[in-house]
Every structure is written in structure tokens, then in C-alpha cells.
Short mmCIF file of C-alpha atoms in Angstrom, two decimals:
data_model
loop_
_atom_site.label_atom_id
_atom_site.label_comp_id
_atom_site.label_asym_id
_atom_site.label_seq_id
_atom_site.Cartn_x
_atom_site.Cartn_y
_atom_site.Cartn_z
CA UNK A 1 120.73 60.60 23.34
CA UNK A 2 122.08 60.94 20.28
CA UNK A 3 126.37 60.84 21.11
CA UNK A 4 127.65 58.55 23.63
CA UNK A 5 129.57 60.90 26.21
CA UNK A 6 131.09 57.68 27.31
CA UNK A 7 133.07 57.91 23.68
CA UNK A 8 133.23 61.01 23.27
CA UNK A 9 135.36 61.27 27.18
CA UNK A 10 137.52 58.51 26.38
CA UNK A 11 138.52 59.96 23.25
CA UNK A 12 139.60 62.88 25.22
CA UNK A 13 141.74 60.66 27.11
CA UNK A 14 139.74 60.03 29.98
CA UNK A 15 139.14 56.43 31.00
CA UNK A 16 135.68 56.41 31.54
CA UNK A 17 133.14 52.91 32.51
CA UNK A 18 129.11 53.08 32.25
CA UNK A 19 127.83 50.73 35.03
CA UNK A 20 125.09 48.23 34.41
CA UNK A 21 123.11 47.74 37.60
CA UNK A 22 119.10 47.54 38.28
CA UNK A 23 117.78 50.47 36.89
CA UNK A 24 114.15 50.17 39.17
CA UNK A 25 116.64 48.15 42.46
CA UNK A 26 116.66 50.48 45.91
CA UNK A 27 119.77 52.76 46.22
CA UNK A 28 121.48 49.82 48.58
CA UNK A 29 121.16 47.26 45.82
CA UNK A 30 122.03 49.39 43.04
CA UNK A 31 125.18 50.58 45.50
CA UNK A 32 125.94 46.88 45.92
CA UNK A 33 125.92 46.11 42.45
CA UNK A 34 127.68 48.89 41.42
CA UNK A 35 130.83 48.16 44.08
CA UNK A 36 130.83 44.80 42.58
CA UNK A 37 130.75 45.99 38.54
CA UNK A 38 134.00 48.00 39.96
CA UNK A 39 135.96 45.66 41.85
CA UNK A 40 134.61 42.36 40.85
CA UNK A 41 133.44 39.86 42.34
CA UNK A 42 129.49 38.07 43.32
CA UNK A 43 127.10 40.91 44.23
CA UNK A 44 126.77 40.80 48.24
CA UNK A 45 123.95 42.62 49.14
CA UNK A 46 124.55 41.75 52.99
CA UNK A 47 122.62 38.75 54.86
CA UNK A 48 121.05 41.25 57.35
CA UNK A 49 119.45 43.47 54.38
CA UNK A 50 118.39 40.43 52.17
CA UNK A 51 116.93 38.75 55.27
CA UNK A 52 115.03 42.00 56.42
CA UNK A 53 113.75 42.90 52.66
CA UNK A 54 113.41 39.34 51.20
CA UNK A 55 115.26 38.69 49.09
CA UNK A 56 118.40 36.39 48.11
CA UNK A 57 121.77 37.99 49.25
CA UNK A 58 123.62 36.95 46.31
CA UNK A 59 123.27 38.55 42.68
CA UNK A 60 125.59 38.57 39.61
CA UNK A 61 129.03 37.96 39.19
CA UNK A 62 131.32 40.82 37.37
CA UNK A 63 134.62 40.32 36.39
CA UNK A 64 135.38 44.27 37.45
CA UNK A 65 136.90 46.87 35.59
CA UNK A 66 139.46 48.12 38.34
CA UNK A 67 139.70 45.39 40.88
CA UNK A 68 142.96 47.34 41.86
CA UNK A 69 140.41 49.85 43.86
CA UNK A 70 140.71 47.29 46.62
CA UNK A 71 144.45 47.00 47.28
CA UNK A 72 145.83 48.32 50.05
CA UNK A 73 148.87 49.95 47.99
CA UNK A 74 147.04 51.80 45.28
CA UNK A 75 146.85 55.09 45.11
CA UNK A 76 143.90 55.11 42.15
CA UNK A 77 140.96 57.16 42.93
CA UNK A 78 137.83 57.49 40.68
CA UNK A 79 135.63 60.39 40.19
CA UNK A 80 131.56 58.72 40.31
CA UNK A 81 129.21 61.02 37.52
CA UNK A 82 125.39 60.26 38.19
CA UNK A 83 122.21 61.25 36.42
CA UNK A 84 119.04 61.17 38.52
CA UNK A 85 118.83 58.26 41.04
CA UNK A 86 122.31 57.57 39.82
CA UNK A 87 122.98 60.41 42.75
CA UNK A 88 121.68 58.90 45.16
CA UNK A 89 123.51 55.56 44.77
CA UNK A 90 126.71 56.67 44.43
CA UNK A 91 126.17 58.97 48.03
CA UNK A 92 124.94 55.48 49.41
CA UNK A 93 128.16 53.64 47.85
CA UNK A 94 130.24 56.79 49.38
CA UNK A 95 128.45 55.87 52.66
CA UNK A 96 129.22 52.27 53.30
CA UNK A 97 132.85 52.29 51.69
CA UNK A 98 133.64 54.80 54.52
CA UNK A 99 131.65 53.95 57.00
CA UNK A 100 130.49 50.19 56.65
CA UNK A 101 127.20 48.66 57.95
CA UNK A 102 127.41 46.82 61.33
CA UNK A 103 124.06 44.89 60.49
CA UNK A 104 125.26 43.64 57.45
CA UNK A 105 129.46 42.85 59.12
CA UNK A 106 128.35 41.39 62.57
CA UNK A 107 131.29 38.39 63.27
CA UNK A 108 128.63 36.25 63.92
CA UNK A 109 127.43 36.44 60.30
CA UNK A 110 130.66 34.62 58.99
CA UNK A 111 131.13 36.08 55.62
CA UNK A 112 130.30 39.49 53.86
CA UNK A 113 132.04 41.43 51.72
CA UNK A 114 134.55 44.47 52.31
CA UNK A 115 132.37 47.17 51.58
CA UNK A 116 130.36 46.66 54.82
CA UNK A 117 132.94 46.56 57.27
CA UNK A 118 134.26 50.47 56.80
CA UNK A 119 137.55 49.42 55.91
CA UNK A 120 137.81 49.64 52.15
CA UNK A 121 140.65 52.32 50.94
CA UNK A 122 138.90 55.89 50.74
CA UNK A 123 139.12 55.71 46.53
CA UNK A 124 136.39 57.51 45.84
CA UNK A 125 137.80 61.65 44.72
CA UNK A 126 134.76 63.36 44.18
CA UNK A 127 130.65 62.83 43.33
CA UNK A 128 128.95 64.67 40.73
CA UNK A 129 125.20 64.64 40.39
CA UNK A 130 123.17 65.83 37.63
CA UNK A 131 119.28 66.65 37.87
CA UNK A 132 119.29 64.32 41.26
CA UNK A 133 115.78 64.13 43.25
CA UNK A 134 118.28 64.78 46.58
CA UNK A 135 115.18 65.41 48.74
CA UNK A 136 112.79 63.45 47.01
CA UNK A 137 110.89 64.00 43.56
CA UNK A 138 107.33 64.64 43.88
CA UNK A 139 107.02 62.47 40.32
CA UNK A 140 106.19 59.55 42.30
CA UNK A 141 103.04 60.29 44.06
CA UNK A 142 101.30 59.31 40.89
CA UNK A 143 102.37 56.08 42.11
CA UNK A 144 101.02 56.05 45.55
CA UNK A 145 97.60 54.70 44.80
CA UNK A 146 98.51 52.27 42.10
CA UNK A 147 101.74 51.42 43.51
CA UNK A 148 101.59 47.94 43.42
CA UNK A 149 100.24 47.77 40.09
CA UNK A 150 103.12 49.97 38.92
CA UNK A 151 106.09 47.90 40.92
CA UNK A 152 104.13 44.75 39.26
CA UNK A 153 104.11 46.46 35.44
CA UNK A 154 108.24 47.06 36.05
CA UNK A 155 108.49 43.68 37.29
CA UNK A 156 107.03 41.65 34.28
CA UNK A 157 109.01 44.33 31.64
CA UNK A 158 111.88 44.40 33.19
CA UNK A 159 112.62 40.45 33.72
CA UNK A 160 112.59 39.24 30.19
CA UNK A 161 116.22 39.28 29.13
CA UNK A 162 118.68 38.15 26.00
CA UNK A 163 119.56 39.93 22.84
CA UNK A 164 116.98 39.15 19.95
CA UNK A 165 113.15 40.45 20.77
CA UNK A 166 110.42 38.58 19.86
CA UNK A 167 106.57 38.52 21.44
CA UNK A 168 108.21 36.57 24.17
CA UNK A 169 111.08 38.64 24.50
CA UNK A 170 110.98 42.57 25.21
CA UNK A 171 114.81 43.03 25.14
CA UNK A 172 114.94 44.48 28.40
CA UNK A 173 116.74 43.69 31.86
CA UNK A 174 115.87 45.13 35.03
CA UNK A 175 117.96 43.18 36.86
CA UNK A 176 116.05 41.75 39.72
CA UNK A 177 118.08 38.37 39.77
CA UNK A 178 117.92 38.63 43.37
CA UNK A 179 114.06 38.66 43.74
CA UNK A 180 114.60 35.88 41.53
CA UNK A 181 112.59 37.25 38.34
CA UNK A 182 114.80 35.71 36.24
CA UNK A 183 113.95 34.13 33.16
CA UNK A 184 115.69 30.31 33.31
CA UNK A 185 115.30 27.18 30.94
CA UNK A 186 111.72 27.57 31.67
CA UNK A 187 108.69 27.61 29.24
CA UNK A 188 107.32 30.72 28.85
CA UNK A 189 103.98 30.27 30.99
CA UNK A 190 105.94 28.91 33.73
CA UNK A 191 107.96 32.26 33.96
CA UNK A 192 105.30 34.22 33.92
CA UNK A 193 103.46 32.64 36.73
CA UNK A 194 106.69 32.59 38.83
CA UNK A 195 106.81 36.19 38.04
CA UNK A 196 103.72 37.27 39.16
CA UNK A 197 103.46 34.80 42.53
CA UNK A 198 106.69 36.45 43.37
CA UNK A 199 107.07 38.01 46.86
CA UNK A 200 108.23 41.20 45.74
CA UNK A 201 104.22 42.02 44.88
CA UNK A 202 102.48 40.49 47.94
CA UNK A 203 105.26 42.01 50.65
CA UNK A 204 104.57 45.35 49.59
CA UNK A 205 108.44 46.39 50.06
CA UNK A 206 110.48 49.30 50.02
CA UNK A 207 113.22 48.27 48.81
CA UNK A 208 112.61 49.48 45.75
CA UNK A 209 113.60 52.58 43.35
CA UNK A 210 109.93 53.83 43.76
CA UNK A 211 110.31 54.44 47.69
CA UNK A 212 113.73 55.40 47.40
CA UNK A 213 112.96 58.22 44.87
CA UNK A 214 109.62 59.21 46.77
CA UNK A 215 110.20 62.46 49.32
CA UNK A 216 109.61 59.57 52.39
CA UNK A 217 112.80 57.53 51.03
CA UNK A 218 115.00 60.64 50.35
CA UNK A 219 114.05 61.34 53.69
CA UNK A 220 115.67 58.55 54.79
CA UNK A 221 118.41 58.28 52.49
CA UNK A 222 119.29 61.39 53.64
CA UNK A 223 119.53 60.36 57.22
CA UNK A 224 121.91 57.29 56.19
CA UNK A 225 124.32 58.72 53.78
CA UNK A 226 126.30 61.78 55.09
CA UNK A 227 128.95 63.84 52.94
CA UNK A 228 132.17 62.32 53.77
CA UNK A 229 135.18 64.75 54.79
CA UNK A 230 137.37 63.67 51.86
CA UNK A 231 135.20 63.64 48.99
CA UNK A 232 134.28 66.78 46.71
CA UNK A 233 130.81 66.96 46.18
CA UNK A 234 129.71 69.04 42.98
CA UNK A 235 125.50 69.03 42.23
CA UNK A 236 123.97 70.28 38.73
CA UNK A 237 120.33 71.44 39.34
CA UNK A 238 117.77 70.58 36.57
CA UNK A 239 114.70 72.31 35.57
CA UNK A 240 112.07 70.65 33.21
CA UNK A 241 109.25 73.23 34.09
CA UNK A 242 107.17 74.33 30.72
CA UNK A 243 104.01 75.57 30.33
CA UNK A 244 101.33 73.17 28.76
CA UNK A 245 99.47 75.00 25.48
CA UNK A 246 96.35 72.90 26.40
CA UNK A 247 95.71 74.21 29.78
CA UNK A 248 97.94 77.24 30.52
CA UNK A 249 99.33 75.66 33.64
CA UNK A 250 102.85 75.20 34.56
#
């Protein structure tokens, strides 16, 4: 935490990018966000999985830091590094560029965006995770009984946004935009309540980075995103196990 590998790659003549997308989103929002960061454009997170999951289909706008991923005559490819959950959305990213989503590129649903029709150029060389739950982390069964109270305690950090923190700002951004916890030109109170009257509480949804990193979700993940025959796939396993001096357990 102390170097930025980011810095200390490009010095070594690497042209390396650090992606901003929703840190607590599900892997298909956080995959959706993080084609857009690379090619540009509005984040489309697909009308069938925004109607299903409930919320809006649109999200931020990125200017993209290789829109020339997209076009037809490149021959660019990028090698995708992730940490953690990071692994898991790049595999789901892998997943629809190759394969699309018919749900979310049905004709009849007008527009969507390339990455859900399976016909985006294969520009993706190889995935590297590091320490990623690929089968689920067992970390989040503290979370089963108070899980609403946990999704609701990321919720009302992670929506107050802009650079100078106060007692009404945190200086965080979990970037929910598209559940609409957004802080506008709104008096404080009034953001608050919107906050907590928000549907992604009372729904109860998955779509979130606590199912999605739960054994249940991996399980699922797992049975969405296949390895795809032309990417190398390299995996750096983790282990954090200590003993605790206090009780002698592991």
C-alpha cells in the first residue's frame, strides 16, 4: 500500500490503467462498467438485467482509455490483472465479450451495447488473478444474518461523493449511480432519506458484491463464465491463515 505498482509498471515501460468501477456492484455491473472505462462510452448494463434486478440500465459516462479495442482493424490486445473480486469480473467481462448475452441483445429490445451481442473483437490476451475467492469465500457468512443491515451500512458510506470531507461528506464513492444513491443538489436530509427508502434495501437483491462473493454466487458465476479457448489464464493463490495469540486457534 505503500508504492503504486501502477507507477512503478509504467515506468518500466508498460502502459498500464487502474479502473474505477463499484467496488461493493455484482460482477455483471462491475464487468459493465469496466468495458465502458475501456472503450468509452455510457455504462449499459443491459435492459433485461436492470429490469430483472431493479435498477436503471444506464450509469456513467467514460471517455475510455483505448476506445481503439472496438475497431474491427486493430490488432491491440490487453492483458486484465485482478485482485480479489477483481477476478471474478474480469472472467465475467471475458464471458460476454466472447460470448454475448441473448437476454440483454434480443432485436426486439432496440438498442444495447456491443458487448452483449458476442461480436466484439477477441482483445482480451490473458487474465491474471491474485488471491481470487474463485469458488466462493467463506468471509461472507458473517453476513448472512445481518445481511441487510450490512448491504444498508455500504449503501449510506459508499454514496457520499466529492473531494473535500466534512461531517457531511465521507470522501468515498461506491458507485451505485444506477440504484440511484447518488448524492444531487439536494439538502443533506433529503439524501439521506432517499438513501435509505431506496429499493436496493427492501428487494433484498443479489445483485450485489456480497452474493457474488458468497460460495452460492461463485456457484453461479462459475456456471456463467467459462474459460475461453483463446485466453491464457494464470491464478496466484493467497493464504492469510495465522494463528490468534488470544485463543490458539487458526
Amino acid at each position: 500500500g505503500f508504492s503504486s505498482l501502477r507507477d512503478i509498471l509504467n515506468n518500466a515501460g508498460y502502459e498500464v490503467y487502474t479502473p474505477s468501477i463499484g467496488p461493493v456492484a455484482s460482477n455483471w455491473d462491475r464487468a459493465c462498467e469496466l468495458y465502458a472505462y475501456l472503450v468509452g462510452g455510457t455504462v449499459d448494463y443491459g435492459a433485461y438485467h436492470s429490469a430483472t434486478n431493479g435498477h436503471d440500465r444506464y450509469g456513467r459516462t467514460f471517455p475510455g482509455v483505448l476506445p481503439e479495442l472496438n475497431n474491427p482493424d486493430s490488432e491491440l490486445k490487453v492483458h486484465l490483472i485482478g485482485h480479489s473480486m477483481g477476478g471474478e469480473t474480469i472472467r465475467m467481462l471475458a464471458q460476454l465479450l466472447e460470448n454475448g448475452d441473448a437476454t440483454s441483445a434480443m432485436p426486439a429490445r432496440r438498442r444495447y451495447q456491443p458487448l452483449f451481442t458476442g461480436e466484439c473483437r477477441h482483445w482480451i490476451e490473458s487474465i491474471t488473478t491474485l488471491c481470487t475467492p474463485h469458488d466462493g469465500s467463506d468471509d461472507t457468512k458473517v453476513y448472512q444474518n445481518i445481511g441487510d443491515l450490512a448491504q444498508y451500512a455500504m449503501g449510506i458510506i459508499g454514496t457520499v461523493t466529492a473531494s473535500n470531507v466534512n461531517e457531511n461528506n465521507f470522501g468515498l464513492d461506491f458507485k451505485l449511480d444506477q440504484w440511484g444513491l447518488v448524492r444531487r443538489n439536494e439538502s443533506y436530509s433529503s439524501y439521506f432519506n432517499r438513501v435509505i427508502n431506496s429499493k436496493i434495501w427492501t428487494q433484498h437483491t443479489n445483485d450485489l458484491s456480497v452474493y457474488d462473493l458468497d460460495v452460492d454466487g461463485a456457484a453461479v458465476l462459475n456456471g456463467y463464465a467459462k474459460a475461453q479457448d483463446d485466453i491464457y489464464y494464470f491464478s496466484v493463490a493467497c493464504s492469510n491463515t495465522h494463528r490468534d495469540p488470544l485463543t490458539g486457534h487458526y
